Amino acid sequence: MLKNIPEVIPPELMLALMQMGHGDEIVIGDINFPSYTMSKRCVYTKGIRATEILEAILKLMPLDVFVPDPVNVMTPGELYEGTPPIWSEYDRIIRANDFSGAYKEMKQMERFAFYERAKNSFVAVQTSEDALYACMILKKGVIGEFSGK
């Protein structure tokens, strides 16, 4: 057991976060995202919502200040009207936990472009999130002078 590690982070995810380097990307997938098809490495978090995983990850990992868009979300398809409600939750969580100061806004990516980018991710986290269009990609920043810590 360790202190100060969010309890929603399973050991496999902690290992992946520790092994990630600057510029590596992590996918947070909703319940419908094909994580095991899209990424070389997957961690399944049964019963955990994407918002919980996002907040826990950001308590440990800085976002990349050297890129304009360290946070990317999947754009809804043509049949979906409006903005997915979970995006406002994501925005609130990121603004409250981005200790690097890298976050400005979420960049939207078309579904298949998102899938292609996910294939190059370091790890995908399969959550039990059932909100539509709850998938996102985070780019890891640096620890030190530019991390805010």
GROMACS .gro file of C-alpha atoms in nm:
model
  149
    1MET     CA    1   0.000   0.000   0.000
    2LEU     CA    2   0.110   0.355  -0.072
    3LYS     CA    3  -0.015   0.686   0.059
    4ASN     CA    4  -0.162   0.962  -0.158
    5ILE     CA    5  -0.228   0.741  -0.462
    6PRO     CA    6  -0.594   0.779  -0.570
    7GLU     CA    7  -0.771   0.451  -0.495
    8VAL     CA    8  -0.928   0.434  -0.843
    9ILE     CA    9  -0.580   0.389  -0.996
   10PRO     CA   10  -0.511   0.014  -1.026
   11PRO     CA   11  -0.148  -0.106  -1.000
   12GLU     CA   12  -0.125  -0.164  -1.377
   13LEU     CA   13  -0.220   0.197  -1.447
   14MET     CA   14   0.024   0.328  -1.186
   15LEU     CA   15   0.301   0.130  -1.356
   16ALA     CA   16   0.205   0.270  -1.698
   17LEU     CA   17   0.198   0.628  -1.565
   18MET     CA   18   0.543   0.577  -1.412
   19GLN     CA   19   0.680   0.433  -1.737
   20MET     CA   20   0.538   0.707  -1.961
   21GLY     CA   21   0.779   0.974  -2.080
   22HIS     CA   22   0.736   1.331  -2.197
   23GLY     CA   23   0.507   1.339  -2.499
   24ASP     CA   24   0.360   0.993  -2.445
   25GLU     CA   25  -0.019   0.978  -2.465
   26ILE     CA   26  -0.282   0.806  -2.257
   27VAL     CA   27  -0.634   0.732  -2.382
   28ILE     CA   28  -0.929   0.740  -2.145
   29GLY     CA   29  -1.191   0.529  -2.319
   30ASP     CA   30  -1.560   0.506  -2.243
   31ILE     CA   31  -1.743   0.174  -2.219
   32ASN     CA   32  -1.788   0.162  -2.599
   33PHE     CA   33  -1.429   0.246  -2.696
   34PRO     CA   34  -1.238  -0.049  -2.850
   35SER     CA   35  -0.938  -0.008  -2.617
   36TYR     CA   36  -0.799  -0.356  -2.667
   37THR     CA   37  -0.808  -0.310  -3.045
   38MET     CA   38  -0.673   0.045  -3.048
   39SER     CA   39  -0.382   0.035  -2.806
   40LYS     CA   40  -0.084  -0.194  -2.751
   41ARG     CA   41  -0.140  -0.176  -2.376
   42CYS     CA   42  -0.472  -0.159  -2.192
   43VAL     CA   43  -0.585  -0.125  -1.834
   44TYR     CA   44  -0.945  -0.213  -1.749
   45THR     CA   45  -1.108  -0.021  -1.464
   46LYS     CA   46  -1.434  -0.201  -1.391
   47GLY     CA   47  -1.698   0.017  -1.231
   48ILE     CA   48  -1.494   0.338  -1.255
   49ARG     CA   49  -1.620   0.643  -1.442
   50ALA     CA   50  -1.402   0.836  -1.684
   51THR     CA   51  -1.434   1.150  -1.472
   52GLU     CA   52  -1.290   0.964  -1.172
   53ILE     CA   53  -0.995   0.830  -1.373
   54LEU     CA   54  -0.930   1.171  -1.532
   55GLU     CA   55  -0.915   1.344  -1.194
   56ALA     CA   56  -0.692   1.073  -1.047
   57ILE     CA   57  -0.450   1.080  -1.342
   58LEU     CA   58  -0.420   1.459  -1.331
   59LYS     CA   59  -0.330   1.448  -0.962
   60LEU     CA   60  -0.020   1.252  -1.067
   61MET     CA   61   0.062   1.350  -1.425
   62PRO     CA   62   0.131   1.696  -1.573
   63LEU     CA   63  -0.006   1.791  -1.913
   64ASP     CA   64   0.237   1.892  -2.186
   65VAL     CA   65   0.301   2.269  -2.193
   66PHE     CA   66   0.501   2.241  -2.517
   67VAL     CA   67   0.206   2.153  -2.743
   68PRO     CA   68  -0.103   2.363  -2.818
   69ASP     CA   69  -0.351   2.080  -2.751
   70PRO     CA   70  -0.254   1.840  -2.469
   71VAL     CA   71  -0.620   1.731  -2.432
   72ASN     CA   72  -0.816   1.582  -2.723
   73VAL     CA   73  -1.172   1.447  -2.736
   74MET     CA   74  -1.363   1.252  -2.999
   75THR     CA   75  -1.602   1.468  -3.202
   76PRO     CA   76  -1.963   1.346  -3.198
   77GLY     CA   77  -2.098   1.190  -3.516
   78GLU     CA   78  -2.354   1.354  -3.742
   79LEU     CA   79  -2.649   1.194  -3.563
   80TYR     CA   80  -2.553   1.354  -3.230
   81GLU     CA   81  -2.682   1.705  -3.166
   82GLY     CA   82  -2.516   1.947  -2.929
   83THR     CA   83  -2.215   1.911  -2.704
   84PRO     CA   84  -2.174   1.597  -2.492
   85PRO     CA   85  -2.260   1.694  -2.130
   86ILE     CA   86  -1.957   1.507  -1.997
   87TRP     CA   87  -1.728   1.757  -2.171
   88SER     CA   88  -1.825   2.031  -1.923
   89GLU     CA   89  -1.740   1.789  -1.639
   90TYR     CA   90  -1.405   1.719  -1.806
   91ASP     CA   91  -1.334   2.089  -1.847
   92ARG     CA   92  -1.406   2.156  -1.479
   93ILE     CA   93  -1.188   1.865  -1.364
   94ILE     CA   94  -0.898   1.959  -1.591
   95ARG     CA   95  -0.904   2.326  -1.490
   96ALA     CA   96  -0.907   2.227  -1.121
   97ASN     CA   97  -0.621   1.976  -1.153
   98ASP     CA   98  -0.391   2.103  -1.431
   99PHE     CA   99  -0.093   2.203  -1.217
  100SER     CA  100   0.123   2.254  -1.529
  101GLY     CA  101  -0.099   2.530  -1.670
  102ALA     CA  102  -0.094   2.365  -2.014
  103TYR     CA  103  -0.470   2.332  -2.061
  104LYS     CA  104  -0.659   2.594  -2.260
  105GLU     CA  105  -0.942   2.392  -2.414
  106MET     CA  106  -1.020   2.045  -2.546
  107LYS     CA  107  -0.936   1.990  -2.912
  108GLN     CA  108  -1.197   1.791  -3.101
  109MET     CA  109  -1.090   1.507  -3.328
  110GLU     CA  110  -1.298   1.319  -3.584
  111ARG     CA  111  -1.370   0.962  -3.473
  112PHE     CA  112  -1.141   0.777  -3.713
  113ALA     CA  113  -0.858   1.029  -3.668
  114PHE     CA  114  -0.898   0.974  -3.293
  115TYR     CA  115  -0.875   0.597  -3.347
  116GLU     CA  116  -0.557   0.634  -3.553
  117ARG     CA  117  -0.397   0.850  -3.285
  118ALA     CA  118  -0.506   0.608  -3.012
  119LYS     CA  119  -0.313   0.330  -3.189
  120ASN     CA  120   0.008   0.514  -3.101
  121SER     CA  121  -0.085   0.575  -2.738
  122PHE     CA  122   0.131   0.442  -2.457
  123VAL     CA  123  -0.173   0.300  -2.278
  124ALA     CA  124  -0.552   0.302  -2.304
  125VAL     CA  125  -0.767   0.299  -1.992
  126GLN     CA  126  -1.100   0.121  -2.048
  127THR     CA  127  -1.352   0.275  -1.807
  128SER     CA  128  -1.712   0.186  -1.732
  129GLU     CA  129  -1.823   0.533  -1.845
  130ASP     CA  130  -2.153   0.510  -2.033
  131ALA     CA  131  -2.182   0.878  -2.130
  132LEU     CA  132  -2.162   0.924  -2.507
  133TYR     CA  133  -1.842   1.068  -2.656
  134ALA     CA  134  -1.650   1.039  -2.330
  135CYS     CA  135  -1.320   0.934  -2.493
  136MET     CA  136  -1.014   1.154  -2.457
  137ILE     CA  137  -0.640   1.154  -2.515
  138LEU     CA  138  -0.399   1.327  -2.276
  139LYS     CA  139  -0.036   1.412  -2.361
  140LYS     CA  140   0.206   1.378  -2.071
  141GLY     CA  141   0.422   1.676  -1.983
  142VAL     CA  142   0.743   1.708  -1.784
  143ILE     CA  143   0.822   1.702  -1.415
  144GLY     CA  144   1.038   1.994  -1.310
  145GLU     CA  145   1.059   2.358  -1.408
  146PHE     CA  146   0.765   2.350  -1.651
  147SER     CA  147   0.535   2.123  -1.450
  148GLY     CA  148   0.417   2.369  -1.187
  149LYS     CA  149   0.552   2.140  -0.913
   0.00000   0.00000   0.00000
